[in-house]
Short mmCIF file of C-alpha atoms in Angstrom, two decimals:
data_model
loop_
_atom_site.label_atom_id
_atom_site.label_comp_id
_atom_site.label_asym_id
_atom_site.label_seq_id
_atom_site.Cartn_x
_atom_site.Cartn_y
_atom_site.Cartn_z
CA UNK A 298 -92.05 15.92 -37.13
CA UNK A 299 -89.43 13.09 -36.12
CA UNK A 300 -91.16 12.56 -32.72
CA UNK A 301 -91.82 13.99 -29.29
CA UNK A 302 -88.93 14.51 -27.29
CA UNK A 303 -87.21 11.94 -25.52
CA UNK A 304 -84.36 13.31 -23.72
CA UNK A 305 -80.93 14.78 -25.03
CA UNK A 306 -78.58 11.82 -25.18
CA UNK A 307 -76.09 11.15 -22.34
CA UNK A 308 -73.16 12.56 -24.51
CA UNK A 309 -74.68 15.43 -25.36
CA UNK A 310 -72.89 17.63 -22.46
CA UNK A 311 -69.45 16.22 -22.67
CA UNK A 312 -69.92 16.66 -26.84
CA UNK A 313 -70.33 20.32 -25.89
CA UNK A 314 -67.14 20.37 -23.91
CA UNK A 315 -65.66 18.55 -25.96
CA UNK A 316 -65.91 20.89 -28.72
CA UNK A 317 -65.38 23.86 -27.18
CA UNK A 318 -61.85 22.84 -26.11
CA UNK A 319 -61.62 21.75 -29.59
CA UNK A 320 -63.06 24.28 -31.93
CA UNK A 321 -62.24 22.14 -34.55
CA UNK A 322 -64.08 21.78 -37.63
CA UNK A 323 -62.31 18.33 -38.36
CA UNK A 324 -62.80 17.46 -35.10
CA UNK A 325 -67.03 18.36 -35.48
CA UNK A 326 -67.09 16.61 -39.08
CA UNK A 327 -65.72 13.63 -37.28
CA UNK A 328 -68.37 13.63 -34.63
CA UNK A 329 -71.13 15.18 -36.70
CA UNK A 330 -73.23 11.65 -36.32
CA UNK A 331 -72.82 11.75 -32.54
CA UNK A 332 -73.91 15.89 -32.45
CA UNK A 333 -76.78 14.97 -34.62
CA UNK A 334 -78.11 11.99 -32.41
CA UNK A 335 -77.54 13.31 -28.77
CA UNK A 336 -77.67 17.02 -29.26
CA UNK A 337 -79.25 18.32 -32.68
CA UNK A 338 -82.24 16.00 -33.63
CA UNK A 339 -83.14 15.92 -29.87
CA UNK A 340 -83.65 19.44 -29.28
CA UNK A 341 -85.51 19.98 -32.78
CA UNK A 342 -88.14 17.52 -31.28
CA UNK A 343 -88.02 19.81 -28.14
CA UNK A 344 -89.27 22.47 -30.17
CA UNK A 345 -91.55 21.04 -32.08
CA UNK A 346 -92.94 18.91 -28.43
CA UNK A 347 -92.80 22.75 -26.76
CA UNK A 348 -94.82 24.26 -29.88
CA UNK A 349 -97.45 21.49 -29.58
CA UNK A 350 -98.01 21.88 -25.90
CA UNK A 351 -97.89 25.73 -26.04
CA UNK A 352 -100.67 25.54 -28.42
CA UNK A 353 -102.99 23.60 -26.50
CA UNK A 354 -102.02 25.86 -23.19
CA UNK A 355 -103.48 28.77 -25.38
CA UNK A 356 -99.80 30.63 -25.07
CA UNK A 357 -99.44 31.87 -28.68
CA UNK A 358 -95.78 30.80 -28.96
CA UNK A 359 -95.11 28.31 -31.56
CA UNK A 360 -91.52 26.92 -33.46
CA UNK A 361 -90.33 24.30 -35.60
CA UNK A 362 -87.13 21.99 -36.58
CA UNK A 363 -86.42 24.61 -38.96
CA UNK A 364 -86.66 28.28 -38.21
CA UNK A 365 -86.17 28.24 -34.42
CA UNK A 366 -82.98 26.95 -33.64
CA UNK A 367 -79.72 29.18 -33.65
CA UNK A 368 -76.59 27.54 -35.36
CA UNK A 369 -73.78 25.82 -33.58
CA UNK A 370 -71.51 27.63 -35.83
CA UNK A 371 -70.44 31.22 -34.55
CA UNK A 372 -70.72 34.39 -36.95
CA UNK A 373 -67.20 35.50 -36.54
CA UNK A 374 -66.86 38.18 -39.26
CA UNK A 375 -67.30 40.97 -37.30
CA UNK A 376 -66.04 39.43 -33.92
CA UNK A 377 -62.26 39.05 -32.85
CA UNK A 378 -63.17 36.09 -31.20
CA UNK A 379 -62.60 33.78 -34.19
CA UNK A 380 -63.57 30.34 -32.31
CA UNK A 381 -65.88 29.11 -35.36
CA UNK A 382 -68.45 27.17 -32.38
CA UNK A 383 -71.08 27.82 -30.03
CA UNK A 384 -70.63 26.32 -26.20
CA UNK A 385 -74.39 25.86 -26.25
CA UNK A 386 -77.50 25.18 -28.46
CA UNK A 387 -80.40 27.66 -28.31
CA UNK A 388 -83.56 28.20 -29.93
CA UNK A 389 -86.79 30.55 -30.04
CA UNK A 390 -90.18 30.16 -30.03
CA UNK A 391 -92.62 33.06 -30.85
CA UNK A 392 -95.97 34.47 -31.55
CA UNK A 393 -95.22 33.79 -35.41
CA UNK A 394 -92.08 31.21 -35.53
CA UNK A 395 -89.68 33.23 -36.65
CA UNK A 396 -86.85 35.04 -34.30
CA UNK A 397 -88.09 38.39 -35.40
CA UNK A 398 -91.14 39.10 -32.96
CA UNK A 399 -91.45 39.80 -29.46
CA UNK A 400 -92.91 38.43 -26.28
CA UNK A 401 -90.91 35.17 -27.05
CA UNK A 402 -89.69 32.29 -25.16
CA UNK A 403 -86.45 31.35 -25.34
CA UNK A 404 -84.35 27.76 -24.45
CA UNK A 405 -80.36 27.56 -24.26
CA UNK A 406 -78.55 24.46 -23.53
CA UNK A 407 -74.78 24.28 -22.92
CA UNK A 408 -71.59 23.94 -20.92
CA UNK A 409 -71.80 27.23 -18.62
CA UNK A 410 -75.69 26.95 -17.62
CA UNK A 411 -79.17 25.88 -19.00
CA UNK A 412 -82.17 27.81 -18.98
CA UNK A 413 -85.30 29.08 -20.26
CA UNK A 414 -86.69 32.86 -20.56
CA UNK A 415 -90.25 34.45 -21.35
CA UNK A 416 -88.74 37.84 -22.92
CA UNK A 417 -89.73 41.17 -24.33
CA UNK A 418 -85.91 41.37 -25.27
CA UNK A 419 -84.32 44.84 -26.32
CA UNK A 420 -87.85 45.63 -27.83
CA UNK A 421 -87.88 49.00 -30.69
CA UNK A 422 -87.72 52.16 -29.61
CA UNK A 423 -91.44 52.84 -30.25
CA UNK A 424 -92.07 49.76 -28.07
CA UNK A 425 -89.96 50.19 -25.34
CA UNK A 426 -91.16 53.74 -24.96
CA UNK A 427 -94.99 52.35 -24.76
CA UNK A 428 -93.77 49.94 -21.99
CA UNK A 429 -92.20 52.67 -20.15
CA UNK A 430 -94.96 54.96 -20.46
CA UNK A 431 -97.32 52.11 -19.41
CA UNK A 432 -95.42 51.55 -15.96
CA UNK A 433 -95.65 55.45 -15.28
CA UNK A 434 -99.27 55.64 -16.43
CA UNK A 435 -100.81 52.47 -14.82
CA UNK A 436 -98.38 51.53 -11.96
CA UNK A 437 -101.32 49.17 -10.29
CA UNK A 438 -101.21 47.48 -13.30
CA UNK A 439 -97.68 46.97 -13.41
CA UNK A 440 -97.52 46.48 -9.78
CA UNK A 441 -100.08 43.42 -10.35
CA UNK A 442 -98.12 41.99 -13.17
CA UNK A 443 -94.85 41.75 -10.51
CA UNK A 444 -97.24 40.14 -7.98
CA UNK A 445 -98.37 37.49 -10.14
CA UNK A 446 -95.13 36.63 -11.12
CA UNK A 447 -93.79 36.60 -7.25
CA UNK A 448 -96.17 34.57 -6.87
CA UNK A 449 -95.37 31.98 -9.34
CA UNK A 450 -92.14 32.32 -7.99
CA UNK A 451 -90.37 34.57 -10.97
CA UNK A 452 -89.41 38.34 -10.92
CA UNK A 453 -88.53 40.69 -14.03
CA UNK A 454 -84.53 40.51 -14.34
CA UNK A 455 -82.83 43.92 -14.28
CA UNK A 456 -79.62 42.76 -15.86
CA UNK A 457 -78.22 45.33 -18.39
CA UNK A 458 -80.51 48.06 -17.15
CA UNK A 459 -79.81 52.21 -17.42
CA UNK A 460 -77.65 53.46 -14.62
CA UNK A 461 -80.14 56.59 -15.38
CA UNK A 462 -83.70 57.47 -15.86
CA UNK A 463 -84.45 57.41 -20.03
CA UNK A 464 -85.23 60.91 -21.11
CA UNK A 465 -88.98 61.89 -20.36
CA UNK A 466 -88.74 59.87 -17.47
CA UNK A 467 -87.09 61.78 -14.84
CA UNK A 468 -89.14 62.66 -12.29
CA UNK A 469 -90.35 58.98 -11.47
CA UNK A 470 -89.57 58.56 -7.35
CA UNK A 471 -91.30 55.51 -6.76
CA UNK A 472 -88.26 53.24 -5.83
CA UNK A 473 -90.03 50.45 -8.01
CA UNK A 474 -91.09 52.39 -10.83
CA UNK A 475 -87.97 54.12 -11.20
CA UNK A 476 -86.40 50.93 -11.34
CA UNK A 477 -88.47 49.16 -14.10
CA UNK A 478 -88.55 52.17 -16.45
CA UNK A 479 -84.77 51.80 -16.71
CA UNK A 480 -84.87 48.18 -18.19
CA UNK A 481 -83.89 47.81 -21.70
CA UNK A 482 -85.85 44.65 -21.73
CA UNK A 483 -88.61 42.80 -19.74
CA UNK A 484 -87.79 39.36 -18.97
CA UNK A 485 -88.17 36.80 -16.21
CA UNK A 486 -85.55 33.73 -16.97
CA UNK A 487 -85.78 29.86 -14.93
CA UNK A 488 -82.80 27.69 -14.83
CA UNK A 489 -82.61 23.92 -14.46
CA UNK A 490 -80.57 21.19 -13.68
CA UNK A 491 -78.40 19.99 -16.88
CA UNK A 492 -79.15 16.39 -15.21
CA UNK A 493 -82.36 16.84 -16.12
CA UNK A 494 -82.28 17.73 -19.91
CA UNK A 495 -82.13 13.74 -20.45
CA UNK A 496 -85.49 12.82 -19.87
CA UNK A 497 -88.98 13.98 -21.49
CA UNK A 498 -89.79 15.49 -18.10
CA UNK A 499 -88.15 18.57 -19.28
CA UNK A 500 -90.56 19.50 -21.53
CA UNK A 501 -93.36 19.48 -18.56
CA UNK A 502 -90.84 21.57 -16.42
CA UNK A 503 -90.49 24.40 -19.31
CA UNK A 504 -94.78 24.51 -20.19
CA UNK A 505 -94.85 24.99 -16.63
CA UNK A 506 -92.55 27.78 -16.24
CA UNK A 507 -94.13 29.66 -19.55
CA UNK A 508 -97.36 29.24 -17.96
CA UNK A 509 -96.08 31.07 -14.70
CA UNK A 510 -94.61 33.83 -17.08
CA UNK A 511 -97.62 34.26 -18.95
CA UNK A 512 -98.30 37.40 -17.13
CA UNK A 513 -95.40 38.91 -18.55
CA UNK A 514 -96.67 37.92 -21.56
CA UNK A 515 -100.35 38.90 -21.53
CA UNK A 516 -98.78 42.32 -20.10
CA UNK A 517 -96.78 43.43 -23.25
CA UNK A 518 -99.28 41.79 -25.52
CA UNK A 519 -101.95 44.15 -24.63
CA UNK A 520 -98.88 47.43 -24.44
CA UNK A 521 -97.86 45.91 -28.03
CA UNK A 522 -101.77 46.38 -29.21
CA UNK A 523 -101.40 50.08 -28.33
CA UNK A 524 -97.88 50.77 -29.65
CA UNK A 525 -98.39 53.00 -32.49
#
């Protein structure tokens, strides 16, 4: 590990900007050294800070330098939008490291926004289906779940969710019920101030949020025990 984190550097914004409006790969290979000081090495010790405080809050997410972060570069083969960069850095951290599980929690930094998730995002079908039958077959349960996280001021985002009930599910009325059982994904998401990536006091700000979502977390975890 290079080090806890420090801050991003001061640039690191304006380097994001910067090459987005250039979407240049001379122009990156030219300022590589500044990418790699303000933006790159800086958010690998982020992860690595995140995964060493996440153990010791007990939250079974862990990353590293390696296998957590999300390249810069764009996969344009099957995309017609050919721009070969990012606009933002991102990175996961998860019950085993890799980007392949769920119940994860997830960090993007970049020109439109910055912000942090606790997700169950576009879980199997097998999965989903156990979440969905969960909601119908303990609704206190699920009920509880949105109360704790009201009450550490987060609620599950219904962005991207069926305009109809799934199949199986309906004759659901419960205006709540009906509503969760249409998400494709269970997530609760806090954004922050891109003024305030430059300081360690970041990393405090995102333990503290995952410890508010834990809820969500402890939720699919025991669903996730069941499945199958």
């Amino acid at each position: 590990m290079a080090g806890a984190f420090k801050g991003f550097g001061q640039k690191a914004i304006p380097f994001l900007k910067a090459l987005d409006f250039h979407q240049s790969r001379e122009w990156f290979q030219e300022n590589r050294a500044l990418y790699e000081s303000d933006l790159h090495e800086p958010f690998c010790d982020l992860v690595e800070t995140l995964s060493e405080r996440f153990l010791a809050a007990g939250l079974g997410l862990r990353g590293d330098r390696k296998k957590s972060l999300f390249r810069i570069n764009r996969d344009v083969r099957f995309s017609k939008d050919k721009r070969p960069y990012n606009q933002h850095l991102s990175a996961i951290l998860s019950p085993d490291g890799t980007k392949m599980e769920q119940g994860v929690f997830f960090v993007y930094i970049g020109v439109d926004r910055c912000f942090a998730g606790v997700a169950w995002w576009q879980p199997g079908p097998e999965l989903l289906q156990a979440m969905r039958k969960a909601i119908t077959a303990k609704p206190a349960v699920f009920r509880a779940l949105v109360a704790a996280l009201k009450k550490n001021r987060l609620e599950i985002d219904t962005e991207g969710c069926l305009k109809r009930a799934p199949r199986g599910f309906e004759d659901v009325t419960d205006a709540d019920l009906a509503q969760a059982i249409r998400n494709r994904h269970f997530a609760v998401r806090h954004n922050f101030d891109p003024a305030t990536i430059h300081t360690p006091a970041l990393v405090d700000d995102l333990v503290d949020f995952t410890i508010r979502a834990r809820p969500l977390l402890d939720w699919g975890r025991a669903i996730q025990g069941k499945a199958g």
